[in-house]
Amino acid sequence: MGAGIILTTTHLNFPSITDFTHISKLNNPLNARRRIGIQCSSSTPDLSIITENNGDVMSLTGGALDFRKATTSLSPHRLSSPKKITIVRHGLSSWNAESRVQGSSDLSVLTDAGAKQAERCREALANIHFDRCFSSPISRAKSTAEILWQGKKEPLIFLDSLKEAHLFFLEGMRNEDAKQRFPKEYTTWREDPINFNVNGNYPIRDLWGTAAEAWREILSNPGENFLVITHKSKLRALVCTALGLGPERFRAIDVNNGGICVFNFNKRGEAMLQSLNMTAHMYTDHTYMY
């Protein structure tokens, strides 16, 4: 991390929060000096501006550090501590490369390119300590997790609730073939996924239920910093359920292979999305510190 910059002032209202050269002392009605903790995010890995304020950190964006009843709790019980959850989509799979519908099938495996993406994720997150790692047991996610968690003492934890949506007869079909053979069903899956069903089974609606279950399972574990490896559709559901969005918003979010999302949870189990689909590490030697 880069060198910290300490800003000392006597008032909370800065004349210009982005122009550090013009920050000056202001009259404090309490006539007492305060040290204000500030944290800014930057695309430059070597730059970090952090100060202390009795152990608290304040964002330059005015982030809700102590948000209360800001969102719906995802846990039935109060958490033992705040938690940070980093979610990674698995690396490129064989069926990704072949443009096939994957779903919950375990026949699609991590490719060499996908393994390299997983390595990039591991290197990008090397400076962050994770207490536990949770993964879908499906092969392409499992292999990604094994690369990311390589050399760790704690065992990987596999959760069925992190599995991908079950897409029945579409699984394994090339997208172009599925569109030709099952035009009605495929169009519904692509354009109106909440209403896609097979014999009364609604995969995306079910996905919201298993996503909520995954959050409960993950948040119930001891520790403060967790890593989660899963699939694109399940990741969409995890993001949406955390933000209180219904399954009709399924295609409102996209996450690349190896993309990283970060959530902060307070003790009430309320979620704040910190980062969505971070991919700088896919193209550079960028490392994250958050």
XYZ file of C-alpha atoms in Angstrom:
290
model
C 0.000 0.000 0.000
C 1.093 3.526 -0.671
C 2.024 6.043 1.942
C -0.826 7.413 4.024
C -1.694 11.092 3.929
C -2.907 12.665 7.160
C -5.414 15.473 6.827
C -5.912 17.524 9.955
C -8.773 19.965 10.207
C -11.101 21.416 12.771
C -14.378 21.056 10.901
C -16.168 18.375 8.928
C -17.062 20.598 5.952
C -14.119 20.739 3.530
C -13.987 23.604 1.014
C -12.914 21.093 -1.625
C -12.525 17.454 -0.722
C -10.595 16.658 -3.902
C -8.143 19.560 -3.701
C -5.874 18.660 -0.810
C -3.629 21.680 -1.344
C -6.456 24.043 -0.443
C -7.677 22.327 2.717
C -7.119 24.708 5.610
C -7.972 25.038 9.240
C -11.506 26.142 9.945
C -13.031 27.380 13.164
C -14.472 24.593 15.237
C -17.484 25.562 17.373
C -16.206 23.137 19.983
C -12.726 24.622 19.704
C -11.233 21.131 19.494
C -9.032 19.562 16.810
C -10.129 16.304 15.185
C -8.338 13.757 12.998
C -10.654 12.596 10.249
C -10.176 9.158 8.745
C -10.430 9.154 4.961
C -10.148 6.300 2.527
C -10.191 6.770 -1.224
C -10.338 4.057 -3.823
C -8.052 4.362 -6.827
C -7.349 2.467 -10.009
C -3.675 2.942 -9.238
C -2.592 0.020 -7.005
C 0.275 1.976 -5.445
C -1.932 4.849 -4.282
C -3.903 4.610 -1.102
C -4.967 7.493 1.096
C -6.005 6.367 4.548
C -6.105 8.184 7.856
C -7.358 7.227 11.272
C -10.205 8.461 13.391
C -10.294 6.299 16.488
C -10.066 3.214 14.310
C -12.826 4.261 11.910
C -12.410 4.923 8.213
C -14.394 7.475 6.239
C -14.843 7.365 2.477
C -14.368 10.435 0.321
C -17.571 9.433 -1.433
C -19.518 9.882 1.783
C -20.239 6.162 2.101
C -22.635 4.941 4.783
C -20.189 3.581 7.338
C -22.762 3.014 10.027
C -25.818 2.407 7.891
C -28.854 1.513 9.974
C -31.870 -0.250 8.512
C -30.571 0.753 5.096
C -31.296 -2.634 3.575
C -33.039 -5.899 4.419
C -31.107 -8.292 6.633
C -30.002 -11.533 4.961
C -29.428 -13.295 8.268
C -32.058 -14.502 10.749
C -29.622 -13.784 13.574
C -27.368 -10.904 14.493
C -23.827 -11.532 13.225
C -20.907 -11.866 15.628
C -18.979 -9.269 13.614
C -19.204 -7.240 10.395
C -18.151 -9.250 7.341
C -16.597 -8.605 3.954
C -17.536 -11.096 1.244
C -15.543 -11.354 -2.000
C -17.339 -13.307 -4.744
C -15.511 -14.597 -7.825
C -17.035 -16.086 -10.950
C -15.215 -19.232 -12.080
C -12.693 -19.064 -14.915
C -13.479 -19.803 -18.564
C -14.982 -23.277 -18.971
C -15.120 -25.626 -21.932
C -18.802 -24.874 -22.515
C -18.203 -21.137 -22.144
C -15.678 -21.440 -24.966
C -18.099 -23.500 -27.071
C -21.078 -21.175 -26.400
C -23.143 -23.910 -24.779
C -25.848 -23.581 -22.152
C -24.225 -24.776 -18.937
C -26.684 -24.702 -16.073
C -26.023 -27.197 -13.291
C -24.295 -29.747 -15.540
C -20.912 -30.979 -14.304
C -19.687 -31.894 -17.791
C -18.216 -28.449 -18.454
C -14.672 -28.185 -17.085
C -12.176 -25.393 -16.473
C -10.048 -24.748 -19.569
C -6.341 -23.885 -19.581
C -7.331 -20.272 -20.208
C -9.765 -20.493 -17.288
C -7.048 -21.857 -15.026
C -4.842 -18.905 -15.957
C -7.722 -16.564 -15.111
C -8.011 -18.245 -11.720
C -4.265 -17.749 -11.203
C -4.679 -14.061 -12.007
C -7.456 -13.847 -9.429
C -5.254 -15.531 -6.827
C -2.389 -13.108 -7.505
C -4.713 -10.095 -7.511
C -6.094 -11.085 -4.086
C -2.767 -12.212 -2.597
C -2.545 -9.234 -0.219
C -5.954 -9.904 1.326
C -6.408 -12.398 4.152
C -9.502 -14.580 3.899
C -10.727 -16.568 6.883
C -12.687 -19.072 4.825
C -13.438 -19.985 1.224
C -16.832 -21.254 0.049
C -17.387 -22.790 -3.367
C -19.929 -24.489 -5.560
C -19.019 -28.187 -5.820
C -19.571 -28.151 -9.604
C -16.281 -28.892 -11.380
C -15.545 -25.569 -13.094
C -16.113 -23.619 -9.862
C -14.402 -26.256 -7.697
C -11.255 -26.174 -9.874
C -11.211 -22.365 -9.754
C -11.541 -22.436 -5.959
C -8.724 -24.967 -5.610
C -6.396 -22.648 -7.516
C -7.454 -19.579 -5.538
C -7.191 -21.372 -2.180
C -3.913 -23.137 -2.941
C -1.600 -23.408 0.081
C -4.230 -22.349 2.656
C -4.579 -24.271 5.922
C -8.347 -23.957 6.175
C -10.218 -26.505 4.027
C -12.484 -25.421 1.197
C -16.172 -25.433 2.102
C -18.486 -26.662 -0.662
C -22.106 -25.520 -0.581
C -24.864 -26.947 -2.763
C -26.605 -23.585 -2.387
C -23.840 -22.087 -4.572
C -24.609 -24.407 -7.496
C -25.736 -22.993 -10.823
C -29.374 -22.925 -11.965
C -30.773 -26.183 -13.365
C -31.778 -25.552 -16.989
C -33.056 -29.026 -17.843
C -33.006 -29.976 -21.552
C -31.148 -26.810 -22.590
C -27.998 -27.846 -20.730
C -25.165 -28.816 -23.044
C -26.792 -27.424 -26.163
C -25.060 -24.808 -28.247
C -26.966 -21.564 -27.957
C -27.597 -21.386 -31.696
C -28.941 -24.974 -31.731
C -31.159 -24.387 -28.700
C -32.597 -21.302 -30.365
C -33.493 -23.315 -33.485
C -34.808 -26.464 -31.778
C -36.684 -24.814 -28.922
C -37.368 -21.268 -30.117
C -40.173 -20.516 -27.645
C -38.377 -21.890 -24.591
C -34.995 -20.443 -25.537
C -36.441 -16.987 -26.232
C -38.216 -17.046 -22.877
C -34.971 -18.058 -21.162
C -33.046 -15.239 -22.812
C -35.659 -12.458 -22.781
C -38.050 -13.309 -19.937
C -36.049 -15.630 -17.648
C -38.332 -15.203 -14.622
C -41.084 -16.965 -16.594
C -38.906 -19.675 -18.146
C -40.235 -22.980 -16.806
C -40.108 -26.690 -17.487
C -43.137 -28.675 -16.302
C -43.943 -25.997 -13.741
C -40.360 -25.657 -12.487
C -39.036 -22.073 -12.626
C -35.200 -22.169 -12.489
C -34.639 -18.449 -11.915
C -37.261 -18.185 -9.194
C -35.673 -21.223 -7.530
C -32.269 -19.567 -7.916
C -33.405 -16.667 -5.706
C -34.343 -19.134 -2.982
C -31.006 -20.950 -3.075
C -29.140 -17.623 -3.188
C -30.880 -16.537 0.021
C -29.971 -19.906 1.523
C -26.324 -19.422 0.476
C -26.185 -16.021 2.171
C -27.577 -17.486 5.405
C -25.053 -20.335 5.349
C -22.076 -18.092 4.591
C -22.950 -15.352 7.078
C -23.488 -17.862 9.900
C -19.811 -18.857 9.823
C -17.232 -17.321 12.192
C -14.732 -14.935 10.631
C -14.789 -11.503 9.065
C -13.406 -11.918 5.542
C -14.733 -14.626 3.217
C -14.023 -15.709 -0.358
C -16.824 -17.232 -2.456
C -16.482 -19.002 -5.832
C -19.598 -19.594 -7.895
C -21.293 -19.286 -11.293
C -22.654 -16.417 -13.357
C -26.377 -16.949 -12.796
C -25.910 -17.725 -9.103
C -23.670 -14.660 -8.733
C -26.381 -12.522 -10.325
C -28.869 -13.941 -7.826
C -26.510 -13.345 -4.893
C -26.022 -9.714 -5.900
C -29.714 -9.101 -6.489
C -30.923 -10.781 -3.299
C -28.377 -8.807 -1.278
C -29.676 -5.585 -2.842
C -33.343 -6.500 -2.460
C -33.938 -6.960 -6.199
C -36.338 -9.599 -7.479
C -35.728 -12.260 -10.158
C -37.192 -9.968 -12.822
C -33.858 -8.097 -12.580
C -31.847 -11.251 -13.365
C -30.292 -9.910 -16.565
C -29.676 -6.433 -15.160
C -26.249 -7.571 -13.893
C -23.358 -9.177 -15.739
C -20.133 -10.646 -14.368
C -17.190 -11.829 -16.486
C -15.251 -15.040 -16.014
C -12.859 -14.248 -13.172
C -14.808 -11.078 -12.318
C -14.781 -10.060 -8.654
C -17.609 -8.564 -6.585
C -17.273 -7.323 -3.000
C -19.935 -6.881 -0.314
C -19.761 -5.401 3.178
C -22.189 -6.659 5.831
C -22.917 -5.005 9.147
C -23.811 -6.991 12.271
C -27.481 -6.887 11.362
C -26.741 -8.817 8.185
C -27.487 -5.846 5.930
C -25.458 -5.697 2.717
C -23.661 -2.863 0.947
C -22.234 -3.515 -2.521
C -18.666 -2.191 -2.598
C -17.488 -3.417 -6.009
C -19.149 -5.102 -8.981
C -17.358 -7.164 -11.641
C -13.796 -5.938 -11.030
C -11.658 -7.192 -13.935
C -8.502 -5.030 -13.954
C -6.500 -8.112 -12.910
C -7.539 -9.899 -16.097
C -5.544 -7.459 -18.236
C -2.796 -6.161 -15.955
C -0.813 -7.183 -12.889
C -3.213 -5.191 -10.743
C -3.524 -6.261 -7.106
C -6.391 -5.356 -4.813
C -6.290 -4.069 -1.257
C -9.595 -3.298 0.375
